[in-house]
mmCIF file of C-alpha atoms in Angstrom:
data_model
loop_
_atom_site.group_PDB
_atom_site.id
_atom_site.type_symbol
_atom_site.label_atom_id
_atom_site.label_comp_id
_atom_site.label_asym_id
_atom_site.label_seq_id
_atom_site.Cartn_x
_atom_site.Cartn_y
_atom_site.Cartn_z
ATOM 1 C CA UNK Z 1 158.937 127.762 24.435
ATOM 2 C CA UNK Z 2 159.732 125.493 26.824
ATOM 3 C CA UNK Z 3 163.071 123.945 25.770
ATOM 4 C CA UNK Z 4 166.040 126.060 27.535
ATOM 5 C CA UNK Z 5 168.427 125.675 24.527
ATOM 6 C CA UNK Z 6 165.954 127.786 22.539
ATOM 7 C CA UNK Z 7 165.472 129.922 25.227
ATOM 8 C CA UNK Z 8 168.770 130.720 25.442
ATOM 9 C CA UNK Z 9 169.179 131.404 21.599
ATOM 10 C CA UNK Z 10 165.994 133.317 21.603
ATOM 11 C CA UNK Z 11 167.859 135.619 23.961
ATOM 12 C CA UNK Z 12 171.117 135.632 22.267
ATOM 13 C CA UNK Z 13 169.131 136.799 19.484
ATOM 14 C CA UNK Z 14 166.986 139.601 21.305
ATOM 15 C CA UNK Z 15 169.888 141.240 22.390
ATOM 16 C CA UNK Z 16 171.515 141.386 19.240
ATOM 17 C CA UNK Z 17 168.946 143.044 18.288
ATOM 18 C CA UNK Z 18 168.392 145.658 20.542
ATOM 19 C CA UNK Z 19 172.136 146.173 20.160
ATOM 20 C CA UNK Z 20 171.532 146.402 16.414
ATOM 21 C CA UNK Z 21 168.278 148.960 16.252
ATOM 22 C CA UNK Z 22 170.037 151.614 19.566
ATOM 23 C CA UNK Z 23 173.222 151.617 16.873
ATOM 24 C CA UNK Z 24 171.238 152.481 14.423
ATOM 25 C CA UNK Z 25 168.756 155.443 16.341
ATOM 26 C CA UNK Z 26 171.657 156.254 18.365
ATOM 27 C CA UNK Z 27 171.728 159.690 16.708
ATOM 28 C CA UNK Z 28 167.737 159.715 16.969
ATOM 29 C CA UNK Z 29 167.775 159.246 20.684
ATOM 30 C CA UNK Z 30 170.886 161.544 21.192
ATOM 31 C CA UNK Z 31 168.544 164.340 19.170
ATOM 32 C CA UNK Z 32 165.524 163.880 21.661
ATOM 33 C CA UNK Z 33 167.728 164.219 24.690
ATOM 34 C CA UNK Z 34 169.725 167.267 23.551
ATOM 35 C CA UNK Z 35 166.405 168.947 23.327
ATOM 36 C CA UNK Z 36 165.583 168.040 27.352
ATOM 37 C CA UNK Z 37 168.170 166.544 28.187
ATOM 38 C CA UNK Z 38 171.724 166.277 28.430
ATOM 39 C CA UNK Z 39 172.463 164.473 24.637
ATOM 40 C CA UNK Z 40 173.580 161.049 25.961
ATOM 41 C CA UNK Z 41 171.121 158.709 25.787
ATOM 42 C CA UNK Z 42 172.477 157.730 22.140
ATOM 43 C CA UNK Z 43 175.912 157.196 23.125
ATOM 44 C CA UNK Z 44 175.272 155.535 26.290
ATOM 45 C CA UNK Z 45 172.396 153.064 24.910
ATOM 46 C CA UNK Z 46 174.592 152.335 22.475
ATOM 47 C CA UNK Z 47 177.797 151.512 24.415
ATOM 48 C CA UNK Z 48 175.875 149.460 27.059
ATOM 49 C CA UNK Z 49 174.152 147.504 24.440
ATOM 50 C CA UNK Z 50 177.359 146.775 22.405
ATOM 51 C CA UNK Z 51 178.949 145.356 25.512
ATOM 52 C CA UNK Z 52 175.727 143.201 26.031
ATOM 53 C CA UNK Z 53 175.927 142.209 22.442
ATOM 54 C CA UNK Z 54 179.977 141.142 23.295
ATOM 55 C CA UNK Z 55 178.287 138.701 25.696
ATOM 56 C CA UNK Z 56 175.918 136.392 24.026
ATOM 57 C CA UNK Z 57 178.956 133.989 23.478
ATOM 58 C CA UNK Z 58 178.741 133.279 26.913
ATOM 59 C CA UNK Z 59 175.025 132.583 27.237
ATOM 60 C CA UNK Z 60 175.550 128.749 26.505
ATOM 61 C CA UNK Z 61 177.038 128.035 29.695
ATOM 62 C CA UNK Z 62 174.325 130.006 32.001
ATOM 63 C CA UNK Z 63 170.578 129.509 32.618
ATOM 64 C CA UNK Z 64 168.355 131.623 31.344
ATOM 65 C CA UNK Z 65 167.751 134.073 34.948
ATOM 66 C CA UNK Z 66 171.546 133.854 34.496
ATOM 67 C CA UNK Z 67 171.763 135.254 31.465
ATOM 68 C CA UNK Z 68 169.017 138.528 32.120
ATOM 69 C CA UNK Z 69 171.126 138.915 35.106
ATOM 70 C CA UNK Z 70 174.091 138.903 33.273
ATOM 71 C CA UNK Z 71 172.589 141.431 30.546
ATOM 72 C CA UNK Z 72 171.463 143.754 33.645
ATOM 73 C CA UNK Z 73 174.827 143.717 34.916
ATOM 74 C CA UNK Z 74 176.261 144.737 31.656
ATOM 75 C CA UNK Z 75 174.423 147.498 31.217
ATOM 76 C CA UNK Z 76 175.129 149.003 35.197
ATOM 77 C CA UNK Z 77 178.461 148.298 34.483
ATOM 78 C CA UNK Z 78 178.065 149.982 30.678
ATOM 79 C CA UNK Z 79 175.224 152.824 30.425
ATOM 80 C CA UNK Z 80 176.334 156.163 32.205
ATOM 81 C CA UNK Z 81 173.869 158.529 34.050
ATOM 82 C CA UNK Z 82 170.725 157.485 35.485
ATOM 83 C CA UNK Z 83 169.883 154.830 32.542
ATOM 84 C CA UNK Z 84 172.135 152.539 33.796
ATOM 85 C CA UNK Z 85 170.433 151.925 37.174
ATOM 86 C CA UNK Z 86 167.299 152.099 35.526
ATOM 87 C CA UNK Z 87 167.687 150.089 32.834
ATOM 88 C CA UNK Z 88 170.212 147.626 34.028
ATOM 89 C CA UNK Z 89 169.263 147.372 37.677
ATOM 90 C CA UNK Z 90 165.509 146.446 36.596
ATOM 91 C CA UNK Z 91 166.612 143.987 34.788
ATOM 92 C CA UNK Z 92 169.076 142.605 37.182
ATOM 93 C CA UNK Z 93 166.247 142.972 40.097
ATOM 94 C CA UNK Z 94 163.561 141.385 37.809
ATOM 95 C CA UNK Z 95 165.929 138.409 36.262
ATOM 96 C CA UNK Z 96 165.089 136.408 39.586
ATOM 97 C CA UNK Z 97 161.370 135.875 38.157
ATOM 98 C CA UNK Z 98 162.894 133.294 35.145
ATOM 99 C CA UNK Z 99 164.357 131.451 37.768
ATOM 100 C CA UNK Z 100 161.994 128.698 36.539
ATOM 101 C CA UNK Z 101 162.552 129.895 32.655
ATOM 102 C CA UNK Z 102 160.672 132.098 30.254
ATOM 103 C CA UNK Z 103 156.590 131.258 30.439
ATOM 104 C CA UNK Z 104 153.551 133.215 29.636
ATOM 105 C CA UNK Z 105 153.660 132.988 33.644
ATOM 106 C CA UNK Z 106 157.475 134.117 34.273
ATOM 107 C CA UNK Z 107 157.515 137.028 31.640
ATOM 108 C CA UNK Z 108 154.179 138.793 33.138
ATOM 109 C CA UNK Z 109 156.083 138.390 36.541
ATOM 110 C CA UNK Z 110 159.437 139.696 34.646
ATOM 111 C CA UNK Z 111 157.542 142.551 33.200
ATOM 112 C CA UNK Z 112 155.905 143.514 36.439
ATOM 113 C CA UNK Z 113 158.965 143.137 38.432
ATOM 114 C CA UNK Z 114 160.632 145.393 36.146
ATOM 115 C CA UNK Z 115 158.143 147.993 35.931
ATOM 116 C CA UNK Z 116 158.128 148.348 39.653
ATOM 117 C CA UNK Z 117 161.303 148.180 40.080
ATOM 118 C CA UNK Z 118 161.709 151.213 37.160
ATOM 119 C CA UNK Z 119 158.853 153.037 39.665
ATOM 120 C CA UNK Z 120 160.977 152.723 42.653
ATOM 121 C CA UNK Z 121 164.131 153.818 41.671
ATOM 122 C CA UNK Z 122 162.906 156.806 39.534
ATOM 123 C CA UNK Z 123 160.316 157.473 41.803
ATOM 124 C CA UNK Z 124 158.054 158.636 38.737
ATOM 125 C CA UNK Z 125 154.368 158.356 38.170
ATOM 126 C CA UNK Z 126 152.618 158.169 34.945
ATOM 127 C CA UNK Z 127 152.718 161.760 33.419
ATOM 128 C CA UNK Z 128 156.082 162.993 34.570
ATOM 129 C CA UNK Z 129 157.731 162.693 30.929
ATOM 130 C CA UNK Z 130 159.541 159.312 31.645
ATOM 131 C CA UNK Z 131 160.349 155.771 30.292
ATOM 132 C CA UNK Z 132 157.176 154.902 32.967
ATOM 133 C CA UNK Z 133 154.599 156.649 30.363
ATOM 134 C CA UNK Z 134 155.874 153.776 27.656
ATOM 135 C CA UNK Z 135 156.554 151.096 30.248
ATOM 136 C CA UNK Z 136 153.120 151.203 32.432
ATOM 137 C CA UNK Z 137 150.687 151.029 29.388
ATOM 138 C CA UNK Z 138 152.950 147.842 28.013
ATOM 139 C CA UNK Z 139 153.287 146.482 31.069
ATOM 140 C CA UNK Z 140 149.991 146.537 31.903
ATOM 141 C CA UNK Z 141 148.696 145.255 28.512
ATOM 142 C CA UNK Z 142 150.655 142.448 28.322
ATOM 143 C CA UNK Z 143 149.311 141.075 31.635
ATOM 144 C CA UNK Z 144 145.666 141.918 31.265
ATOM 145 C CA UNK Z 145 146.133 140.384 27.458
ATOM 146 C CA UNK Z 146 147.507 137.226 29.225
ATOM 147 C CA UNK Z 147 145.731 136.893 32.539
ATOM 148 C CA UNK Z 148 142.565 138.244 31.591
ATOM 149 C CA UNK Z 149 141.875 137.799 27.830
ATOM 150 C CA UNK Z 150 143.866 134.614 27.689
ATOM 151 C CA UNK Z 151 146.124 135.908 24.337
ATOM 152 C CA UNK Z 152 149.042 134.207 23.363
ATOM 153 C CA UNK Z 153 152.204 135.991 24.583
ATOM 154 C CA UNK Z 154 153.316 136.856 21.325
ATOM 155 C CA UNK Z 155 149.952 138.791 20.712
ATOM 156 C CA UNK Z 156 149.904 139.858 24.075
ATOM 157 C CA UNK Z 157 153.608 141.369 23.358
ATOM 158 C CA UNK Z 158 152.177 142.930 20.046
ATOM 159 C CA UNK Z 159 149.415 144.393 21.868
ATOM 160 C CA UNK Z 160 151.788 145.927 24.793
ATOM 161 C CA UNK Z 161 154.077 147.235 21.859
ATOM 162 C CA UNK Z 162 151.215 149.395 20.713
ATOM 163 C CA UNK Z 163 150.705 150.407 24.120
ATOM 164 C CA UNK Z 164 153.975 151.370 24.489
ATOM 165 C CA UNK Z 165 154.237 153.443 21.307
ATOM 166 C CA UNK Z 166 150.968 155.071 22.219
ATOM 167 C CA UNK Z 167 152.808 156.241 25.806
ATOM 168 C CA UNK Z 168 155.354 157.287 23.693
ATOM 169 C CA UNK Z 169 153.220 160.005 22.373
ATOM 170 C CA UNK Z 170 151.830 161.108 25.286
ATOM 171 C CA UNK Z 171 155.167 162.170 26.480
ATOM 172 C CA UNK Z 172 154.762 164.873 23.841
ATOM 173 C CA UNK Z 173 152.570 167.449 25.694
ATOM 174 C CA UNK Z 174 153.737 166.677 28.709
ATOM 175 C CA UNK Z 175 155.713 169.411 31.275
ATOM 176 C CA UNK Z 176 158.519 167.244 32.753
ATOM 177 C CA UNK Z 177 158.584 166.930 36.740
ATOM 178 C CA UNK Z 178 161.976 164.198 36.421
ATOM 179 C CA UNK Z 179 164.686 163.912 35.188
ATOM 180 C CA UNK Z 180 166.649 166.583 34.027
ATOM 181 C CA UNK Z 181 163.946 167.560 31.509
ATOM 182 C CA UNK Z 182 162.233 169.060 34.739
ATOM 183 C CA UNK Z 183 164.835 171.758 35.077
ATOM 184 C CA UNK Z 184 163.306 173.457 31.740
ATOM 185 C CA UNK Z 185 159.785 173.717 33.234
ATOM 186 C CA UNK Z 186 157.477 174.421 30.154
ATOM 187 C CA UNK Z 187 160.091 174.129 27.700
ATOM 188 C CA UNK Z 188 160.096 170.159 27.807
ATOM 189 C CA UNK Z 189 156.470 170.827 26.422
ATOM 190 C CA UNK Z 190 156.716 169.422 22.434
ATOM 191 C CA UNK Z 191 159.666 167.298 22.990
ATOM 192 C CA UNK Z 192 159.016 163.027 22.950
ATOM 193 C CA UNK Z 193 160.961 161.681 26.009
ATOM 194 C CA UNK Z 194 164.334 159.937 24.881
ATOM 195 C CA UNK Z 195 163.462 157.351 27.804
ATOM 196 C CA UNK Z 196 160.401 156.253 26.602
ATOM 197 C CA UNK Z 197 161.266 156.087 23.339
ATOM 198 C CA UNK Z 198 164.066 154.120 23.514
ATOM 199 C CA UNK Z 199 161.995 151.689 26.239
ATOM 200 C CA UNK Z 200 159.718 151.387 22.628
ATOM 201 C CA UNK Z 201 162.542 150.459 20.765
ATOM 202 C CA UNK Z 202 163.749 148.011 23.094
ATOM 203 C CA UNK Z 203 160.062 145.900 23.142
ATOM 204 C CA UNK Z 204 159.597 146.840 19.416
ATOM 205 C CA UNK Z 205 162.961 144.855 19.001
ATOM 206 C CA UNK Z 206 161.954 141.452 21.821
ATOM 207 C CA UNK Z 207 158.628 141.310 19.946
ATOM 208 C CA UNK Z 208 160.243 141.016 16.265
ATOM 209 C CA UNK Z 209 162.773 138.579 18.039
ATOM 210 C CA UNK Z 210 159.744 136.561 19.610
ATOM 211 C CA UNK Z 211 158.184 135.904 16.495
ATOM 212 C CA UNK Z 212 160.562 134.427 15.218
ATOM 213 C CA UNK Z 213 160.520 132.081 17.933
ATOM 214 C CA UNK Z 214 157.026 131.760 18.612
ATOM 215 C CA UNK Z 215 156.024 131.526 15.058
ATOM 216 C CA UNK Z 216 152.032 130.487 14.243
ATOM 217 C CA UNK Z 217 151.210 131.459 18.083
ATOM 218 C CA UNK Z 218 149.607 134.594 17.471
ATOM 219 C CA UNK Z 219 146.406 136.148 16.722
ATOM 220 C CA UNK Z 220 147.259 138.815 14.754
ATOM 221 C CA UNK Z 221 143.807 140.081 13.744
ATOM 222 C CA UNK Z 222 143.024 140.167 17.690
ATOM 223 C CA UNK Z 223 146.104 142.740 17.208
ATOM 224 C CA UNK Z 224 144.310 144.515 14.301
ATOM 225 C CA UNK Z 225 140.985 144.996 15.923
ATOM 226 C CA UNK Z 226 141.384 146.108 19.232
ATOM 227 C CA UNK Z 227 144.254 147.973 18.629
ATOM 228 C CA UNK Z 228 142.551 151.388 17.515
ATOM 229 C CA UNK Z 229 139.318 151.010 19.898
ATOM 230 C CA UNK Z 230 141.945 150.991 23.176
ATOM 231 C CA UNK Z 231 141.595 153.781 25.735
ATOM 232 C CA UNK Z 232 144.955 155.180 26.284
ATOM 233 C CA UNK Z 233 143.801 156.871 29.435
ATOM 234 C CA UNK Z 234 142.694 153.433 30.860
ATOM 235 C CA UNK Z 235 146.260 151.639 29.919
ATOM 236 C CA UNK Z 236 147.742 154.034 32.162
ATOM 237 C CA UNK Z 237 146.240 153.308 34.791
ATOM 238 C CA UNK P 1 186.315 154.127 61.655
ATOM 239 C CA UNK P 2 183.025 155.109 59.501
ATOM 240 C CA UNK P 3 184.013 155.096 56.538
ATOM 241 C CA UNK P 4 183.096 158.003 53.480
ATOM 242 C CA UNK P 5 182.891 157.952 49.996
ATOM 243 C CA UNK P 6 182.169 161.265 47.561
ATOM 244 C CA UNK P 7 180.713 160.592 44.366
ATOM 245 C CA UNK P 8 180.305 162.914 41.981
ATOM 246 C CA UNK P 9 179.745 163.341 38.091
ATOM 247 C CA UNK P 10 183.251 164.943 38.280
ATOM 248 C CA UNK P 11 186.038 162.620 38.655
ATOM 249 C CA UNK P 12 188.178 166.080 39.689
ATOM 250 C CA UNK P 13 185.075 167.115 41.754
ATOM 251 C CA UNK P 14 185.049 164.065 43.976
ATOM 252 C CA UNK P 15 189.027 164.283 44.744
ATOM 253 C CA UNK P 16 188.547 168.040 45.463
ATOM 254 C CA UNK P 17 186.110 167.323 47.642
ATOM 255 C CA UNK P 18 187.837 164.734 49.409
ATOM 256 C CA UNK P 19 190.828 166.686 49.697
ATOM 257 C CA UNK P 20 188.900 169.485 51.442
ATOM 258 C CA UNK P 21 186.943 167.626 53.179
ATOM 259 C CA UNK P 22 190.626 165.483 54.631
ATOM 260 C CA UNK P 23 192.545 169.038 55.124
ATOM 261 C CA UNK P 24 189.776 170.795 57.254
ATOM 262 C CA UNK P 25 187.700 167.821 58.767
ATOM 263 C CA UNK P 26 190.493 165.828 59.933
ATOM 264 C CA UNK P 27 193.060 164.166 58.114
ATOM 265 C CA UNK P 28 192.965 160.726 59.581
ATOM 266 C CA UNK P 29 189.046 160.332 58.091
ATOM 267 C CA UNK P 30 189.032 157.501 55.702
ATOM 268 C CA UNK P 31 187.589 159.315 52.607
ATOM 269 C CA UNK P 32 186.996 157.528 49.143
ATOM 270 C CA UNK P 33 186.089 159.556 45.581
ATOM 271 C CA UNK P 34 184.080 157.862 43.560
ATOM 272 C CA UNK P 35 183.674 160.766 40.242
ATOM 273 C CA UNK P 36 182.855 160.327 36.838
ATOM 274 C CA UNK P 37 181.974 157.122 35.141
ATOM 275 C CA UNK P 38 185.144 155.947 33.897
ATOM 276 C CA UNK P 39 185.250 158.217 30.307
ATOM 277 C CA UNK P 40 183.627 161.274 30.816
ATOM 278 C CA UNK P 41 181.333 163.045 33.127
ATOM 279 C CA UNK P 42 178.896 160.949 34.761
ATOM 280 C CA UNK P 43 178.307 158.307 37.607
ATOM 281 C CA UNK P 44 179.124 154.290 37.435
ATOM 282 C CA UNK P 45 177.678 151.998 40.045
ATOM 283 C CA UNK P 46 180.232 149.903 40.050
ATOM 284 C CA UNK P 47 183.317 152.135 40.577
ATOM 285 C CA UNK P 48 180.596 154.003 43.701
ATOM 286 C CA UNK P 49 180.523 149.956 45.145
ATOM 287 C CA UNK P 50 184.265 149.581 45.081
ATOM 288 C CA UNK P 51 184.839 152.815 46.834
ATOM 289 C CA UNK P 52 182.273 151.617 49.349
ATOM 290 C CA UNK P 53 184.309 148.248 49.477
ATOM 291 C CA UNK P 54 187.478 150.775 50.063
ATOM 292 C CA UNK P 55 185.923 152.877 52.797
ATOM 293 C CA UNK P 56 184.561 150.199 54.648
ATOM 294 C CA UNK P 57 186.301 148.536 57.533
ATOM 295 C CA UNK P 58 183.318 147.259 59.210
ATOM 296 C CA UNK P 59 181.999 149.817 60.757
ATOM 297 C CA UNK P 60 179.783 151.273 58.345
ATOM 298 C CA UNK P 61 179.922 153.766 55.404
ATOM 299 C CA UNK P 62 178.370 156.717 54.807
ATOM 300 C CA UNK P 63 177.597 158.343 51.144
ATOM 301 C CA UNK P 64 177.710 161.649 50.064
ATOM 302 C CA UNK P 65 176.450 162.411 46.442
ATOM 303 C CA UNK P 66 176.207 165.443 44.013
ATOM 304 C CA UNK P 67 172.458 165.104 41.988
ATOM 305 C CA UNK P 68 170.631 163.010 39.928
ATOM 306 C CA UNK P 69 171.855 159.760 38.818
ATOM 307 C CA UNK P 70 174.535 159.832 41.540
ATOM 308 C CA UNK P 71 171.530 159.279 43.849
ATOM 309 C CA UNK P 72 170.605 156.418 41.908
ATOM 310 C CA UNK P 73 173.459 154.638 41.175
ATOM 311 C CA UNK P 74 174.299 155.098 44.506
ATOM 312 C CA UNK P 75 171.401 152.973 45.719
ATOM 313 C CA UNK P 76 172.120 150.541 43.251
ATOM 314 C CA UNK P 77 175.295 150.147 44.788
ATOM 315 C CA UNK P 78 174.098 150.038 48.323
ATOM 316 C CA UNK P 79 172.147 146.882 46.713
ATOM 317 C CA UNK P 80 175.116 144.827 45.097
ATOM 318 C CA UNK P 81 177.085 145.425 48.492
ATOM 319 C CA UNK P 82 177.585 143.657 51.787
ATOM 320 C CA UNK P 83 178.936 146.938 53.670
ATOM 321 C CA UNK P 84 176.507 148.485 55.992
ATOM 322 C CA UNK P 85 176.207 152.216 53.795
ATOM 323 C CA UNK P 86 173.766 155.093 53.833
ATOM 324 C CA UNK P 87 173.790 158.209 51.768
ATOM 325 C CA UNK P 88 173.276 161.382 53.809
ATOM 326 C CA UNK P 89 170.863 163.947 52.666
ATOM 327 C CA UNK P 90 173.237 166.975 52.148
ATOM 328 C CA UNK P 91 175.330 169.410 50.451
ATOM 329 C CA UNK P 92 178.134 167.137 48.807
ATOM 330 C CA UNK P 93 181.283 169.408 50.022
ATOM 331 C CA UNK P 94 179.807 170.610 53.187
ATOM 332 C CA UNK P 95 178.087 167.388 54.138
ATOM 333 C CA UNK P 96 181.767 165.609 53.573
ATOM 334 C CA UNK P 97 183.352 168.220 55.621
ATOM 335 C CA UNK P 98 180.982 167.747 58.480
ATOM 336 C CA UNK P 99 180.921 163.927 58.079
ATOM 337 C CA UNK P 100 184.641 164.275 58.343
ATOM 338 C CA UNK P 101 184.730 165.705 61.254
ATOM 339 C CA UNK P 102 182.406 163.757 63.108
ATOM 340 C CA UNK P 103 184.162 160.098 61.616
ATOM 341 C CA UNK P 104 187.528 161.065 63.353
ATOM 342 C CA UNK P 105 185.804 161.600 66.566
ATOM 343 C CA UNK P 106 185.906 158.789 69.140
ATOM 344 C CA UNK P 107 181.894 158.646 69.786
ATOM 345 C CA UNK P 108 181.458 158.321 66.147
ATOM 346 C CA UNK P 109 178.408 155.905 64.734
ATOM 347 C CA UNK P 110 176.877 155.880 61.620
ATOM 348 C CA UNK P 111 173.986 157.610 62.564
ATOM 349 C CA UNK P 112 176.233 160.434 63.689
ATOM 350 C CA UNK P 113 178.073 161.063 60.951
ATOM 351 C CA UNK P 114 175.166 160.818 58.535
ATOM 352 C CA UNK P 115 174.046 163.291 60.892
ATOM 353 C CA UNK P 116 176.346 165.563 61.034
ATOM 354 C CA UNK P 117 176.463 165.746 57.486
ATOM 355 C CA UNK P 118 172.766 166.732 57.220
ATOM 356 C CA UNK P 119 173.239 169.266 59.876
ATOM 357 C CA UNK P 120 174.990 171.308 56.509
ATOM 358 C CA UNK P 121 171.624 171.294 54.653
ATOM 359 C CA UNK P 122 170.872 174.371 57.060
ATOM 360 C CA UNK P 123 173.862 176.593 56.667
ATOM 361 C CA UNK P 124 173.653 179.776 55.174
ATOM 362 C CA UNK P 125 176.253 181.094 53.336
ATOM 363 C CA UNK P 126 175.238 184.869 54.035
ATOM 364 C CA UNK P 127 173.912 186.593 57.541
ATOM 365 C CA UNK P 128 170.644 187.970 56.198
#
């Protein structure tokens, strides 16, 4: 994908979207954080993703680090609580890495970028009930699927969406320890973290826009195969 | 002067504080609220930065916060800035009241007032 026009659609069209699948779980993710949280997360993905959504007109004019730094800034300026440093402030921090465009090379960089910079400002490990139990499998799938088992990025992306939905569930069980959730102690036991779902959504939404754009380039039966044989516990490493 | 800004998830919270914090500290502290994010209860990175950008007259800022998010958007805001800001580690309304104190003295640096505000994280409230 290495023509910046398409790039710049591609991303016009992710964000759309996103905007288009938090309107329509905003009640969903408002559900999961009333139960251990503070019932937000709807409203505020929802308002910080419309306002991103208000923006794509003015993607022509920008490159594309331009325009994921513009789409981080939106959401600061848009999400309430602590999503919106989180969220937006990753992606701000991590926009520097398409400085060059978006590769195989740039998005592992992106993703990693992110993921630590998620990490860092939450300070929360894998296990504490967060967005990080969806975020650190993906993350870490996508780059061993591109670095190390030489996939195509749009398998590699399928392959870290499964990861991600996998984390997902593992927030289930899980006692809280940040985060608001951690105020209820054992009661956040049984309830699916609004973060890390809504982190799902979000990839579940890039990878449907990515194959549109990077049609024929994946493997899907590499998908299919390994999928079920993965070791959670080792993706969240 | 070192400058302060309150933020809390209150919009009324963080102008309560700062009034306190102006009648009993000292009156001629420069003290900024940052509350609520703009709607409702919450915190907003931006609106923290451009009470930062208020506070500051280049000699330095220092931030006191209520919990959670305000922490984070704080430091967010620390990022996107060019003032030289901390947040102290402290009770919001106490911390302010102590930081107040401290900015209107003459010896003032950042380091003491952030100081002085963390001094409150040891007061009790009761003798025993």
């Amino acid at each position: 994908m290495a023509d910046e026009s398409v790039q710049r659609e591609a991303l016009a069209a992710a964000v759309e979207n996103v905007a288009a699948r938090i309107e329509s779980e905003k009640s969903h993710l408002t559900d999961l954080d009333s139960a251990i949280g503070d019932a937000d997360h709807g409203n505020n993905m929802h308002r910080g993703f419309q306002a991103v959504a208000e923006k794509t007109d003015e993607f022509e004019e920008m490159d594309v680090d331009e325009i994921v730094k513009t789409i981080g800034t939106t959401i600061i300026g848009n999400v309430g609580g602590a999503a919106g440093p989180l969220y937006g402030g990753s992606v701000m921090t991590a926009s520097q890495e398409f400085e060059e465009g978006i590769t195989a090379e740039t998005s592992v960089a992106f993703a990693e970028a992110y993921l630590e910079k998620v990490k860092d400002r939450g300070d929360a490990p894998v296990g504490a009930k967060t967005m990080v139990d969806a975020l650190t499998p993906a993350v870490h799938t996508y780059k061993k699927s591109i670095e190390h088992d030489d996939l195509p990025p749009l398998t590699a992306l399928a392959k870290a969406v499964d990861a991600a939905e996998r984390g997902v569930n593992f927030t289930v069980p899980l006692r809280a320890s940040k985060g608001r959730a951690s105020f209820l102690g054992w009661r956040s036991v049984g309830h699916q973290d609004p973060g890390a779902t809504s982190t799902l959504f979000i990839l579940e939404e890039i990878l449907d826009t990515a194959s549109e754009y990077l049609e024929g380039e994946t493997d899907v039966e590499a998908v299919a195969e390994s999928a079920p044989d993965e070791d959670p516990e080792e993706a969240q490493e | 002067m070192i400058g302060l800004v309150v933020v809390s998830h209150s919009a009324k919270a963080a102008e309560g504080i700062r009034d306190i914090a102006a009648q009993m500290g000292g009156g001629d502290a420069r003290i900024e609220p940052a509350g609520g994010d703009g709607e409702e209860i919450g915190t907003d990175a931006n609106r923290i930065g451009e009470a930062i950008a208020a506070a500051d007259d280049g000699d330095g800022v220092v931030v006191l916060v209520d919990l959670g998010s305000a922490v984070m958007n704080t430091e967010l805001a620390l990022e996107m800035s060019d003032a030289e800001a901390v947040i102290a580690d402290a009770p919001i309304l106490e911390g302010a009241l102590n930081a107040a104190v401290e900015a209107t003295s003459s010896k003032a640096t950042l380091d003491s007032v952030v100081e002085s505000a963390e001094d409150a994280r040891e007061y009790h409230k009761l003798n025993d």
